[in-house]
Amino acid sequence: MKRSIESVSQAVAQLYNTYPFPPEPLLDEPPPGYNWRWHWSAAHAFCTGMKPKTQAVRVLDAGCGTGVGTEYIAHLNPAAEITAIDLSDRALETARTRCQRSGAPNATFQTLSIYDVEQIPGTFDWINCVGVLHHLPDPHRGIQALADKLAPGGIFHIFVYAALGRWEITLMQAAIALLQGDRQGDYTDGVQVGRQIFANLPANNRLRRREEERWALENQRDANFADMYVHPQEVDYTIPTLFDLIDASGLEFVGFSNPRYWQIDRLIGQAPDLVRRAASLSERDRYRLIELLDPEITHYEFFLAKPPLPRQTWDDDETLLRAYPERHPCMQGWPSRSVFDYDYQFIELTEAEYAFLKACNRDAADSSTSSPPTVAECLAQTGLDLAGVRSLQHRQLILLSNTPSP
Ligand SMILES: C[S@@+](CC[C@H](N)C(=O)[O-])C[C@H]1O[C@@H](n2cnc3c(N)ncnc32)[C@H](O)[C@@H]1O
């Protein structure tokens, strides 16, 4: 029997009113660290090659839940104006309190379905929609509604589930539903049934092993367990169906925001013949090959954009020499040659790279009196060359802009 969009949305709201998600504790200070995907300059530079011209952007967090991501976006981008929407009043209540307590006045919250997002006036420069579209009864309609609210040149970050690495979860969801029978929709009962199943399956059972090895830590909390195993609505994607969804949005696919996973070389790079064959595949078929060969994948995360999206490759030496470089905002351990990069990978900078980052990292005193140094000026003070600058940019250790930025 086909359920209506309204009845599914009600069931989803009911789940998250019972178990607001994510169940992260509230803090009286800004959240620790960063996630570069929630930093406007970092996300924009990833998509375009350039630091954005303004920090005063409008952001939509679509399906914000209890506001963990919203809070990061608000603190990492204090000049941005953030609107966050969700179906669940209880999740929104937590989100509001979270941002109040940690001191983020630039986020406002609203009970609204993604399907009705047209009710918000104007457009957004950046939309974040993490862990939501796969819970919509009609994700194509949802992504289209959001795409309509994206400004030209705007970027859209999405996270949705992948079917291949969630195979055991899907089986368990169906098993719990069978045992619940007409108690489906009673989410606390679902959690209790699920926990009993895991406790009683043989120790070497595949579903149990996968839960213990991969998920048990986070699933100690009932909200996580419910979100994973007793959800009333979930669609899991594969590369072909993912690109059907993307095509339905009418937007441009910019790239996965975890690009390391999508390198075919990490799987068959030792076999030149296979590498040659893979190189002749279309981009989508290459992604399909990767997920077929490494079916651990549990989600897809990626950026879309509404054309025209300006892009700068910095291939031209003169343009690069005139650019204004800046140390990437997502870096931990600075100033030191040993730092954690935007992705929390530990890296060792060379002497020349370190000197370049120091040269472009104006301190506050300098910035009030002079315009920032160009790449040419920074190079003059260090032993780095243009290839080194391009490498820093490629590894997201610097941001580059054509104009001295705010
Ligand atoms: C798994 S949570 C993700 C929360 C948050 N984005 C995060 O990543 O932490 C999914 C959220 O999407 C919301 N949601 C589901 N369908 C929605 C819809 N049609 N419109 C708005 N929010 C929706 C749910 O209420 C829930 O809070």
Short mmCIF file of C-alpha atoms and ligand atoms in Angstrom, two decimals:
data_model
loop_
_atom_site.label_atom_id
_atom_site.label_comp_id
_atom_site.label_asym_id
_atom_site.label_seq_id
_atom_site.Cartn_x
_atom_site.Cartn_y
_atom_site.Cartn_z
CA MET A 1 0.00 0.00 0.00
CA LYS A 2 1.42 3.40 -0.99
CA ARG A 3 1.53 5.85 1.88
CA SER A 4 0.87 9.52 1.24
CA ILE A 5 3.61 12.12 1.55
CA GLU A 6 1.74 13.64 4.50
CA SER A 7 1.47 10.38 6.42
CA VAL A 8 5.16 9.55 5.86
CA SER A 9 6.21 13.06 6.91
CA GLN A 10 4.12 12.70 10.05
CA ALA A 11 5.75 9.37 10.84
CA VAL A 12 9.23 10.88 10.31
CA ALA A 13 8.39 13.87 12.53
CA GLN A 14 7.09 11.42 15.15
CA LEU A 15 10.37 9.46 15.12
CA TYR A 16 12.44 12.62 15.64
CA ASN A 17 10.02 14.00 18.25
CA THR A 18 10.58 10.75 20.15
CA TYR A 19 14.34 10.64 19.49
CA PRO A 20 15.67 14.07 18.43
CA PHE A 21 18.79 13.56 16.33
CA PRO A 22 21.71 13.84 16.67
CA PRO A 23 21.66 13.46 20.46
CA GLU A 24 24.89 15.42 21.03
CA PRO A 25 25.21 17.25 24.35
CA LEU A 26 24.73 21.03 24.53
CA LEU A 27 27.77 23.18 25.32
CA ASP A 28 28.17 26.67 26.76
CA GLU A 29 30.95 27.48 24.32
CA PRO A 30 31.58 27.14 20.56
CA PRO A 31 31.87 23.52 19.38
CA PRO A 32 35.43 22.17 19.19
CA GLY A 33 37.45 22.01 15.96
CA TYR A 34 36.00 22.35 12.48
CA ASN A 35 34.55 20.54 9.56
CA TRP A 36 35.71 22.24 6.35
CA ARG A 37 32.41 21.40 4.64
CA TRP A 38 30.73 23.81 7.08
CA HIS A 39 33.20 26.63 6.47
CA TRP A 40 31.96 28.92 3.70
CA SER A 41 35.40 29.98 2.44
CA ALA A 42 36.72 26.41 2.48
CA ALA A 43 33.63 24.95 0.78
CA HIS A 44 33.56 27.72 -1.82
CA ALA A 45 37.27 27.34 -2.57
CA PHE A 46 36.86 23.57 -2.91
CA CYS A 47 34.11 24.11 -5.51
CA THR A 48 35.59 27.05 -7.44
CA GLY A 49 39.31 27.23 -6.65
CA MET A 50 38.78 30.69 -5.15
CA LYS A 51 38.03 32.26 -1.82
CA PRO A 52 34.54 33.84 -1.99
CA LYS A 53 34.21 37.60 -2.40
CA THR A 54 31.95 38.01 0.60
CA GLN A 55 31.37 36.34 3.95
CA ALA A 56 27.91 37.89 4.32
CA VAL A 57 26.01 35.01 2.74
CA ARG A 58 22.58 33.48 3.25
CA VAL A 59 22.71 29.85 4.27
CA LEU A 60 19.95 27.26 4.52
CA ASP A 61 20.39 24.19 6.73
CA ALA A 62 17.63 21.95 5.41
CA GLY A 63 16.59 19.29 7.94
CA CYS A 64 18.85 20.64 10.67
CA GLY A 65 17.75 18.17 13.38
CA THR A 66 19.09 19.20 16.79
CA GLY A 67 21.38 21.76 15.14
CA VAL A 68 24.83 20.20 15.53
CA GLY A 69 25.80 21.14 11.97
CA THR A 70 23.92 24.45 12.17
CA GLU A 71 25.89 25.42 15.25
CA TYR A 72 29.20 24.75 13.48
CA ILE A 73 28.09 26.72 10.42
CA ALA A 74 27.02 29.61 12.66
CA HIS A 75 30.31 29.75 14.60
CA LEU A 76 32.62 29.12 11.64
CA ASN A 77 30.84 31.81 9.60
CA PRO A 78 29.88 34.64 11.97
CA ALA A 79 29.00 37.02 9.10
CA ALA A 80 26.56 34.53 7.54
CA GLU A 81 22.81 34.60 8.10
CA ILE A 82 21.59 31.05 8.64
CA THR A 83 18.05 29.74 8.34
CA ALA A 84 17.50 26.21 9.62
CA ILE A 85 14.34 24.20 9.01
CA ASP A 86 13.07 20.83 10.18
CA LEU A 87 9.85 18.84 10.55
CA SER A 88 10.44 17.96 14.20
CA ASP A 89 9.53 20.60 16.80
CA ARG A 90 11.45 18.78 19.50
CA ALA A 91 14.62 18.64 17.43
CA LEU A 92 14.23 22.35 16.62
CA GLU A 93 13.76 23.24 20.28
CA THR A 94 17.10 21.57 21.07
CA ALA A 95 18.74 23.26 18.07
CA ARG A 96 17.56 26.70 19.22
CA THR A 97 18.83 26.13 22.77
CA ARG A 98 22.11 24.72 21.46
CA CYS A 99 22.87 27.87 19.44
CA GLN A 100 21.71 30.21 22.22
CA ARG A 101 23.87 28.51 24.81
CA SER A 102 27.02 28.48 22.68
CA GLY A 103 26.50 32.09 21.55
CA ALA A 104 25.49 31.87 17.88
CA PRO A 105 22.88 34.58 17.27
CA ASN A 106 23.14 34.33 13.46
CA ALA A 107 20.95 31.19 13.13
CA THR A 108 17.15 31.20 13.14
CA PHE A 109 14.97 28.12 13.23
CA GLN A 110 11.64 27.33 11.68
CA THR A 111 9.29 24.34 11.54
CA LEU A 112 8.96 23.78 7.82
CA SER A 113 9.10 20.88 5.41
CA ILE A 114 11.65 20.91 2.61
CA TYR A 115 8.68 20.49 0.27
CA ASP A 116 7.43 23.92 1.41
CA VAL A 117 10.77 25.73 1.34
CA GLU A 118 9.42 28.14 -1.31
CA GLN A 119 7.63 29.88 1.59
CA ILE A 120 10.96 31.38 2.69
CA PRO A 121 11.54 34.62 0.76
CA GLY A 122 14.65 35.04 -1.42
CA THR A 123 17.39 32.63 -2.38
CA PHE A 124 20.41 31.10 -0.61
CA ASP A 125 24.09 31.23 -1.51
CA TRP A 126 24.74 27.93 0.19
CA ILE A 127 22.45 25.06 1.15
CA ASN A 128 23.46 22.29 3.51
CA CYS A 129 21.32 19.14 3.58
CA VAL A 130 22.98 16.36 5.52
CA GLY A 131 21.26 13.06 6.25
CA VAL A 132 17.82 14.22 5.15
CA LEU A 133 16.89 13.65 1.50
CA HIS A 134 17.01 9.85 1.90
CA HIS A 135 14.23 10.18 4.52
CA LEU A 136 11.86 11.98 2.18
CA PRO A 137 9.09 9.94 0.54
CA ASP A 138 9.82 11.81 -2.70
CA PRO A 139 13.51 12.83 -2.68
CA HIS A 140 13.36 14.06 -6.29
CA ARG A 141 10.66 16.57 -5.37
CA GLY A 142 12.65 17.54 -2.27
CA ILE A 143 15.91 18.19 -4.12
CA GLN A 144 14.04 20.17 -6.77
CA ALA A 145 12.39 22.36 -4.13
CA LEU A 146 15.81 23.10 -2.65
CA ALA A 147 17.44 23.64 -6.05
CA ASP A 148 14.82 26.32 -6.76
CA LYS A 149 16.00 28.23 -3.66
CA LEU A 150 19.67 28.19 -4.63
CA ALA A 151 21.04 31.47 -6.03
CA PRO A 152 22.92 31.37 -9.35
CA GLY A 153 26.53 30.53 -8.48
CA GLY A 154 25.31 29.03 -5.18
CA ILE A 155 26.57 25.72 -3.80
CA PHE A 156 24.62 22.85 -2.24
CA HIS A 157 26.19 20.22 0.03
CA ILE A 158 24.35 16.90 0.31
CA PHE A 159 24.87 13.69 2.27
CA VAL A 160 22.73 10.63 1.50
CA TYR A 161 22.98 6.96 2.34
CA ALA A 162 24.62 4.36 0.11
CA ALA A 163 22.99 0.95 -0.21
CA LEU A 164 26.04 -1.28 -0.57
CA GLY A 165 27.63 -0.68 2.84
CA ARG A 166 24.27 -0.57 4.58
CA TRP A 167 23.16 -4.03 3.46
CA GLU A 168 23.14 -5.51 6.97
CA ILE A 169 21.28 -2.47 8.30
CA THR A 170 18.58 -2.90 5.66
CA LEU A 171 18.11 -6.56 6.62
CA MET A 172 17.88 -5.69 10.28
CA GLN A 173 15.36 -2.90 9.61
CA ALA A 174 13.12 -5.40 7.80
CA ALA A 175 13.54 -8.00 10.55
CA ILE A 176 12.55 -5.53 13.28
CA ALA A 177 9.54 -4.41 11.23
CA LEU A 178 8.36 -8.03 10.88
CA LEU A 179 8.65 -8.69 14.58
CA GLN A 180 6.94 -5.40 15.46
CA GLY A 181 3.99 -6.16 13.20
CA ASP A 182 1.22 -3.70 13.95
CA ARG A 183 3.39 -1.96 16.55
CA GLN A 184 5.46 -0.40 13.75
CA GLY A 185 5.55 3.32 14.38
CA ASP A 186 6.12 2.72 18.10
CA TYR A 187 9.78 3.70 18.00
CA THR A 188 10.69 2.87 21.58
CA ASP A 189 9.28 -0.62 21.02
CA GLY A 190 11.33 -0.87 17.81
CA VAL A 191 14.53 0.01 19.67
CA GLN A 192 13.74 -2.56 22.34
CA VAL A 193 13.04 -5.30 19.75
CA GLY A 194 16.22 -4.45 17.83
CA ARG A 195 18.40 -4.53 20.90
CA GLN A 196 16.94 -7.90 21.90
CA ILE A 197 17.67 -9.34 18.46
CA PHE A 198 21.31 -8.26 18.58
CA ALA A 199 21.71 -9.58 22.12
CA ASN A 200 20.43 -13.00 21.08
CA LEU A 201 21.86 -13.59 17.62
CA PRO A 202 24.85 -15.97 17.57
CA ALA A 203 28.14 -14.16 18.15
CA ASN A 204 29.41 -14.88 14.62
CA ASN A 205 26.19 -13.79 12.93
CA ARG A 206 26.93 -11.37 10.10
CA LEU A 207 24.37 -8.73 11.13
CA ARG A 208 25.57 -8.80 14.71
CA ARG A 209 29.23 -8.66 13.76
CA ARG A 210 28.69 -5.69 11.47
CA GLU A 211 26.81 -3.87 14.26
CA GLU A 212 29.53 -4.60 16.81
CA GLU A 213 32.45 -3.76 14.54
CA ARG A 214 31.08 -0.68 12.82
CA TRP A 215 28.18 0.92 14.69
CA ALA A 216 27.93 -0.20 18.32
CA LEU A 217 29.79 2.77 19.77
CA GLU A 218 27.42 5.39 18.38
CA ASN A 219 24.39 3.11 18.76
CA GLN A 220 24.80 3.00 22.52
CA ARG A 221 22.42 5.95 22.42
CA ASP A 222 18.84 5.01 21.61
CA ALA A 223 18.44 8.01 19.30
CA ASN A 224 21.23 6.68 17.06
CA PHE A 225 19.91 3.14 17.21
CA ALA A 226 16.40 4.32 16.26
CA ASP A 227 17.69 6.52 13.45
CA MET A 228 19.52 3.53 12.02
CA TYR A 229 17.16 0.61 12.55
CA VAL A 230 13.58 1.75 13.06
CA HIS A 231 13.21 4.57 10.59
CA PRO A 232 9.80 4.78 8.91
CA GLN A 233 11.29 6.09 5.63
CA GLU A 234 14.66 5.45 4.04
CA VAL A 235 15.94 5.25 0.47
CA ASP A 236 19.52 4.04 -0.04
CA TYR A 237 21.37 4.95 -3.20
CA THR A 238 23.85 3.40 -5.61
CA ILE A 239 25.86 5.45 -8.11
CA PRO A 240 23.22 5.07 -10.89
CA THR A 241 20.29 6.08 -8.66
CA LEU A 242 22.36 8.80 -7.00
CA PHE A 243 22.96 10.41 -10.37
CA ASP A 244 19.26 10.08 -11.21
CA LEU A 245 18.62 12.17 -8.10
CA ILE A 246 21.32 14.68 -9.07
CA ASP A 247 19.99 14.92 -12.62
CA ALA A 248 16.49 15.54 -11.25
CA SER A 249 17.82 18.58 -9.38
CA GLY A 250 18.84 20.28 -12.64
CA LEU A 251 22.08 21.33 -10.89
CA GLU A 252 25.69 20.72 -11.80
CA PHE A 253 27.65 18.00 -10.00
CA VAL A 254 30.81 19.65 -8.66
CA GLY A 255 32.42 16.70 -6.91
CA PHE A 256 32.41 14.41 -3.90
CA SER A 257 33.44 16.13 -0.69
CA ASN A 258 35.44 13.05 0.35
CA PRO A 259 37.49 12.88 -2.87
CA ARG A 260 40.08 10.43 -1.52
CA TYR A 261 37.53 7.61 -1.55
CA TRP A 262 36.82 8.25 -5.24
CA GLN A 263 40.38 7.65 -6.48
CA ILE A 264 40.41 4.44 -8.54
CA ASP A 265 44.19 4.23 -8.15
CA ARG A 266 43.86 3.27 -4.50
CA LEU A 267 42.15 0.03 -5.63
CA ILE A 268 43.75 -1.01 -8.93
CA GLY A 269 46.60 1.48 -9.25
CA GLN A 270 49.19 -1.33 -9.28
CA ALA A 271 47.80 -2.78 -12.52
CA PRO A 272 48.59 -0.51 -15.51
CA ASP A 273 46.28 -2.42 -17.84
CA LEU A 274 43.30 -1.98 -15.49
CA VAL A 275 44.16 1.68 -14.93
CA ARG A 276 44.15 2.20 -18.72
CA ARG A 277 40.78 0.46 -19.07
CA ALA A 278 39.33 2.46 -16.19
CA ALA A 279 40.58 5.72 -17.74
CA SER A 280 38.34 5.13 -20.75
CA LEU A 281 35.21 4.93 -18.60
CA SER A 282 32.84 7.84 -18.14
CA GLU A 283 33.11 9.66 -14.79
CA ARG A 284 29.94 7.97 -13.51
CA ASP A 285 31.05 4.49 -14.57
CA ARG A 286 34.38 5.05 -12.86
CA TYR A 287 32.56 5.94 -9.64
CA ARG A 288 30.38 2.86 -10.09
CA LEU A 289 33.48 0.71 -10.50
CA ILE A 290 34.91 2.12 -7.27
CA GLU A 291 31.81 1.34 -5.23
CA LEU A 292 31.58 -2.14 -6.74
CA LEU A 293 35.19 -2.87 -5.81
CA ASP A 294 34.97 -1.27 -2.37
CA PRO A 295 31.42 -1.86 -1.16
CA GLU A 296 32.15 -0.63 2.37
CA ILE A 297 30.63 2.66 1.32
CA THR A 298 27.81 3.78 3.62
CA HIS A 299 27.09 7.27 2.30
CA TYR A 300 27.71 9.75 -0.51
CA GLU A 301 28.66 13.33 0.25
CA PHE A 302 29.02 15.86 -2.53
CA PHE A 303 28.57 19.40 -3.78
CA LEU A 304 26.16 20.57 -6.46
CA ALA A 305 26.06 24.09 -7.89
CA LYS A 306 23.68 26.28 -9.79
CA PRO A 307 25.42 27.59 -12.93
CA PRO A 308 27.12 29.80 -13.65
CA LEU A 309 29.69 28.77 -11.06
CA PRO A 310 32.87 30.81 -11.56
CA ARG A 311 36.02 28.69 -11.55
CA GLN A 312 39.70 29.51 -11.30
CA THR A 313 42.32 26.86 -12.01
CA TRP A 314 45.36 29.15 -11.48
CA ASP A 315 47.06 27.52 -14.48
CA ASP A 316 48.27 30.89 -15.75
CA ASP A 317 51.50 31.94 -13.97
CA GLU A 318 50.81 35.69 -14.16
CA THR A 319 47.34 35.31 -12.64
CA LEU A 320 48.72 33.15 -9.86
CA LEU A 321 51.56 35.57 -9.09
CA ARG A 322 49.03 38.41 -8.69
CA ALA A 323 46.69 36.36 -6.44
CA TYR A 324 46.30 36.96 -2.70
CA PRO A 325 47.10 33.81 -0.70
CA GLU A 326 45.81 33.06 2.75
CA ARG A 327 46.45 30.18 5.10
CA HIS A 328 43.51 27.74 5.01
CA PRO A 329 41.14 28.44 7.92
CA CYS A 330 40.75 24.74 8.76
CA MET A 331 44.12 23.75 10.21
CA GLN A 332 45.08 22.67 13.70
CA GLY A 333 48.47 23.01 15.36
CA TRP A 334 49.54 26.19 13.54
CA PRO A 335 52.15 27.73 13.80
CA SER A 336 54.27 24.63 13.37
CA ARG A 337 55.64 22.54 10.52
CA SER A 338 53.58 19.62 11.87
CA VAL A 339 49.88 20.34 11.58
CA PHE A 340 46.52 18.70 11.07
CA ASP A 341 45.09 19.73 7.69
CA TYR A 342 41.48 20.55 6.68
CA ASP A 343 40.65 16.82 6.83
CA TYR A 344 42.42 16.25 10.17
CA GLN A 345 45.23 14.40 8.42
CA PHE A 346 48.61 14.87 10.09
CA ILE A 347 51.06 16.52 7.68
CA GLU A 348 54.65 17.79 7.73
CA LEU A 349 55.19 21.04 5.85
CA THR A 350 58.55 21.57 4.13
CA GLU A 351 60.65 24.51 5.32
CA ALA A 352 59.70 26.44 2.18
CA GLU A 353 55.96 25.69 2.57
CA TYR A 354 56.08 26.73 6.20
CA ALA A 355 57.85 29.99 5.30
CA PHE A 356 55.25 30.68 2.59
CA LEU A 357 52.34 30.10 4.97
CA LYS A 358 53.96 32.42 7.49
CA ALA A 359 54.50 35.08 4.81
CA CYS A 360 50.87 35.00 3.68
CA ASN A 361 49.51 34.76 7.19
CA ARG A 362 49.33 38.47 7.91
CA ASP A 363 48.95 39.31 11.56
CA ALA A 364 46.28 41.74 12.72
CA ALA A 365 48.70 44.67 13.02
CA ASP A 366 49.80 44.38 9.39
CA SER A 367 46.28 43.94 8.09
CA SER A 368 45.11 47.29 9.41
CA THR A 369 47.88 49.24 7.71
CA SER A 370 48.63 47.58 4.38
CA SER A 371 47.02 45.46 1.72
CA PRO A 372 47.74 41.74 2.00
CA PRO A 373 50.78 40.32 0.20
CA THR A 374 50.43 38.71 -3.21
CA VAL A 375 51.78 35.29 -4.15
CA ALA A 376 54.72 37.04 -5.86
CA GLU A 377 55.52 38.97 -2.66
CA CYS A 378 55.29 35.85 -0.49
CA LEU A 379 57.48 33.89 -2.91
CA ALA A 380 60.13 36.59 -2.73
CA GLN A 381 60.49 35.90 1.00
CA THR A 382 60.66 32.10 0.72
CA GLY A 383 62.28 29.26 -1.20
CA LEU A 384 58.98 28.04 -2.69
CA ASP A 385 58.18 28.09 -6.42
CA LEU A 386 54.87 28.33 -8.31
CA ALA A 387 54.50 24.54 -8.45
CA GLY A 388 54.78 24.57 -4.66
CA VAL A 389 52.05 27.21 -4.41
CA ARG A 390 49.79 25.16 -6.65
CA SER A 391 50.47 22.13 -4.50
CA LEU A 392 49.52 24.05 -1.34
CA GLN A 393 46.29 25.12 -3.01
CA HIS A 394 45.54 21.63 -4.29
CA ARG A 395 46.05 20.20 -0.78
CA GLN A 396 43.77 22.87 0.70
CA LEU A 397 46.53 24.43 2.78
CA ILE A 398 45.96 27.89 1.31
CA LEU A 399 43.05 29.83 -0.17
CA LEU A 400 43.62 32.10 -3.15
CA SER A 401 41.66 35.11 -4.33
CA ASN A 402 41.89 37.62 -7.16
CA THR A 403 41.10 40.54 -4.89
CA PRO A 404 42.29 41.42 -1.37
CA SER A 405 39.57 39.71 0.60
CA PRO A 406 37.56 40.83 3.62
C1 LIG B 1 19.16 12.20 10.45
S1 LIG B 1 18.55 13.74 10.90
C2 LIG B 1 19.85 14.80 10.33
C3 LIG B 1 19.99 16.06 11.16
C4 LIG B 1 21.12 17.01 10.72
N1 LIG B 1 21.02 17.41 9.34
C5 LIG B 1 22.46 16.38 10.98
O1 LIG B 1 23.09 15.92 10.03
O2 LIG B 1 22.89 16.34 12.12
C6 LIG B 1 17.28 14.01 9.71
C7 LIG B 1 16.43 15.26 9.99
O3 LIG B 1 15.69 15.58 8.80
C8 LIG B 1 14.42 16.03 9.18
N2 LIG B 1 13.48 15.88 8.07
C9 LIG B 1 13.05 14.73 7.50
N3 LIG B 1 12.19 15.01 6.51
C10 LIG B 1 12.12 16.36 6.41
C11 LIG B 1 11.41 17.26 5.57
N4 LIG B 1 10.58 16.83 4.64
N5 LIG B 1 11.58 18.58 5.77
C12 LIG B 1 12.41 19.05 6.74
N6 LIG B 1 13.09 18.25 7.57
C13 LIG B 1 12.96 16.91 7.41
C14 LIG B 1 14.08 15.15 10.37
O4 LIG B 1 13.04 15.69 11.17
C15 LIG B 1 15.42 15.04 11.10
O5 LIG B 1 15.56 16.01 12.10
#
